[in-house]
Amino acid sequence: MSKSERAQFATRLGVLATTVGSAVGLGNIWRFPYEAGVHGGGAFMLVYIFFVLVIGIPVATAEFIIGRHTHSNVYGAFRKLHDSPFWKVSGVIGIVASLMILSFYSVVAGWTFEYILRSLQNFNGAETQEALHAQFNQFTSSWESVVWTLAFLLVNYLIIRRGVQNGIEKMSNILMPVLFVILLAFCVNSLFMPGASQGLEFLFKPDFSSITPQVLMGAMGQAFFSLSLGLGGLITYSSYFSSKTRLLGSAASMAGLDTLVAIFAGIIIFPAVFTFGESPAEGPKLVFEVLPSIFLDMKFGQVWSVLFFVLLFLASLTSTISMSEISIAYFTEERHMSRRNATLLNTAIAMLFGTLSALSFGPLRHMTVCGRGVFDLLDYLSSTILLPLGGMIISIFVGWVIKRSVIYEQLDVVSPAKARLVKVVIFCLRYVAPTCILLVFLSGLGVIRF
Ligand code: TRP
């Protein structure tokens, strides 16, 4: 496909809203609090922010450079820039990992449907924490959760079938600001809870002794996941950017807003965790068990609750749309499938693995590899291993392989100040990001100790 035939995002706000739309999703509101909870709160937060700055923003910029320069899907982009099998393999990693993420992500996105309905029924009048736990466990271990997973993938299918500009851009423009305001309101509400100071202390006061290799691995994986990095999602999106889009600025604003939303989610959840006597280290269930308690306690809780889960569902949708686009662009441009068939294939694969993931909370609970069920395994392999690996390849590629002139042209270096900034980014891509990723991997695998 030639440059001019490819769709483009229409406006600057559109670019910001779509990239933030891709980044902000369950990663911020569901995964960030649960990972922070499991990994000791403040220590996790500190390491997380460090990784966003030294790895997240540079790698996001690198993906933007590759995408806008080649105007291609992730596999084609590497092929165009350097036709060697090694770099193409990283394109394949991206496509496989995006399908893995789409599968388990849809399970959690499906939970939001159930929670919209339950909000309407006021959680069947559940009065205690135990009752809410029991309701959640009963639901996630039943076939109902499979039905919602498939329903979510169907909605995703109906939108991605229509192509890039129509659906994605318009929806994100409206949705993201609304979500932001609502989250802010919930933050204020949480600050007045009896457990507020304990919750904030947990989230913001780092205990340096609890920074373990697992915390580093978890925080790095979370940074990649939340910023939609490492598997070419941003390569694919930026292939639709116009030549006017400022890449470095877009990467920084996206990372900033995304991190802000994650911090909001933490400020909403942890005061409630301590107020209602929950354990912060509850894992994937944490947010879904804690939120209903918050809503049941609020004035007009039912209205807030419905609104929140509707927004969470929509935020998940803007993220799954971006994930799906990775493999669809590959199927259509490299494998010459029609958009219709590519979309069907993407949905069919996700439905299969999504069903297995959903069942791993119930009937398939005992099907495990290295102690992890299907859901857990897909999450771990993709977020903790494949995304950072993809990120390392992308940073080495842009830092060492690609021509400098391409970087300077894409980043629009016009002033000495800008040139200095770009040098810092290149330094991070050449040395800091690959070294950090390697060290974190080695320490996580127990090869080195500190
Ligand atoms: N960043 C999204 C979230 O936080 C998830 C996501 C969307 C993603 N597209 C991606 C993760 C591409 C990795 C790669 O919910």
PDB file of N, CA and C in Angstrom, residues 33 57 67 85 97 110 112 161-162 166 199 211 233 262 280 296 319 361 375 449:
ATOM      1  N   PRO A  33      -3.006  -1.043  40.199  1.00  0.00           N
ATOM      2  CA  PRO A  33      -3.201  -1.216  41.643  1.00  0.00           C
ATOM      3  C   PRO A  33      -2.919  -2.642  42.114  1.00  0.00           C
ATOM      4  N   ILE A  57       9.434   6.539  27.878  1.00  0.00           N
ATOM      5  CA  ILE A  57       9.371   7.649  26.916  1.00  0.00           C
ATOM      6  C   ILE A  57      10.326   7.419  25.734  1.00  0.00           C
ATOM      7  N   GLY A  67       7.462   3.820  13.040  1.00  0.00           N
ATOM      8  CA  GLY A  67       6.137   3.774  12.418  1.00  0.00           C
ATOM      9  C   GLY A  67       5.932   4.871  11.400  1.00  0.00           C
ATOM     10  N   PRO A  85      16.462 -11.624   8.805  1.00  0.00           N
ATOM     11  CA  PRO A  85      15.505 -12.447   9.562  1.00  0.00           C
ATOM     12  C   PRO A  85      15.431 -12.030  11.022  1.00  0.00           C
ATOM     13  N   ALA A  97       2.508 -11.672  20.717  1.00  0.00           N
ATOM     14  CA  ALA A  97       2.235 -11.126  22.051  1.00  0.00           C
ATOM     15  C   ALA A  97       0.943 -10.309  22.052  1.00  0.00           C
ATOM     16  N   GLY A 110     -14.545  -8.261  29.954  1.00  0.00           N
ATOM     17  CA  GLY A 110     -15.861  -8.896  30.059  1.00  0.00           C
ATOM     18  C   GLY A 110     -16.442  -8.743  31.460  1.00  0.00           C
ATOM     19  N   THR A 112     -16.354  -6.251  33.232  1.00  0.00           N
ATOM     20  CA  THR A 112     -17.007  -4.942  33.386  1.00  0.00           C
ATOM     21  C   THR A 112     -18.480  -5.012  32.987  1.00  0.00           C
ATOM     22  N   ARG A 161     -13.731  -3.743  12.513  1.00  0.00           N
ATOM     23  CA  ARG A 161     -14.100  -4.055  11.140  1.00  0.00           C
ATOM     24  C   ARG A 161     -14.251  -2.782  10.305  1.00  0.00           C
ATOM     25  N   ARG A 162     -14.621  -1.687  10.979  1.00  0.00           N
ATOM     26  CA  ARG A 162     -14.899  -0.452  10.236  1.00  0.00           C
ATOM     27  C   ARG A 162     -13.658   0.376   9.911  1.00  0.00           C
ATOM     28  N   ASN A 166     -12.816   6.227  11.543  1.00  0.00           N
ATOM     29  CA  ASN A 166     -14.211   6.385  11.948  1.00  0.00           C
ATOM     30  C   ASN A 166     -14.452   6.181  13.418  1.00  0.00           C
ATOM     31  N   GLY A 199      -3.674   4.225  53.368  1.00  0.00           N
ATOM     32  CA  GLY A 199      -3.636   3.882  51.946  1.00  0.00           C
ATOM     33  C   GLY A 199      -2.600   4.695  51.198  1.00  0.00           C
ATOM     34  N   ILE A 211      12.584  -3.536  47.627  1.00  0.00           N
ATOM     35  CA  ILE A 211      12.823  -3.580  46.179  1.00  0.00           C
ATOM     36  C   ILE A 211      13.583  -4.867  45.843  1.00  0.00           C
ATOM     37  N   GLY A 233       2.642  -1.731  18.916  1.00  0.00           N
ATOM     38  CA  GLY A 233       1.347  -1.070  18.893  1.00  0.00           C
ATOM     39  C   GLY A 233       1.507   0.378  18.456  1.00  0.00           C
ATOM     40  N   ALA A 262      -2.867   6.091  36.280  1.00  0.00           N
ATOM     41  CA  ALA A 262      -2.523   4.964  37.155  1.00  0.00           C
ATOM     42  C   ALA A 262      -2.442   5.431  38.607  1.00  0.00           C
ATOM     43  N   PRO A 280      -3.909  -5.665  50.498  1.00  0.00           N
ATOM     44  CA  PRO A 280      -3.520  -5.060  49.221  1.00  0.00           C
ATOM     45  C   PRO A 280      -2.968  -6.088  48.228  1.00  0.00           C
ATOM     46  N   LEU A 296     -20.926   1.116  47.262  1.00  0.00           N
ATOM     47  CA  LEU A 296     -22.037   0.868  48.198  1.00  0.00           C
ATOM     48  C   LEU A 296     -22.026   1.886  49.333  1.00  0.00           C
ATOM     49  N   SER A 319      -8.330   0.340  24.118  1.00  0.00           N
ATOM     50  CA  SER A 319      -7.048  -0.364  24.187  1.00  0.00           C
ATOM     51  C   SER A 319      -7.060  -1.627  23.332  1.00  0.00           C
ATOM     52  N   PHE A 361     -10.167 -19.534  35.764  1.00  0.00           N
ATOM     53  CA  PHE A 361     -10.602 -19.147  37.116  1.00  0.00           C
ATOM     54  C   PHE A 361     -11.569 -20.173  37.687  1.00  0.00           C
ATOM     55  N   PHE A 375      -4.690 -17.954  32.197  1.00  0.00           N
ATOM     56  CA  PHE A 375      -4.775 -16.493  32.296  1.00  0.00           C
ATOM     57  C   PHE A 375      -3.443 -15.907  32.775  1.00  0.00           C
ATOM     58  N   ARG A 449      22.624 -11.362  41.482  1.00  0.00           N
ATOM     59  CA  ARG A 449      22.002 -10.935  42.731  1.00  0.00           C
ATOM     60  C   ARG A 449      22.557  -9.596  43.169  1.00  0.00           C
TER      61      ARG A 449
END
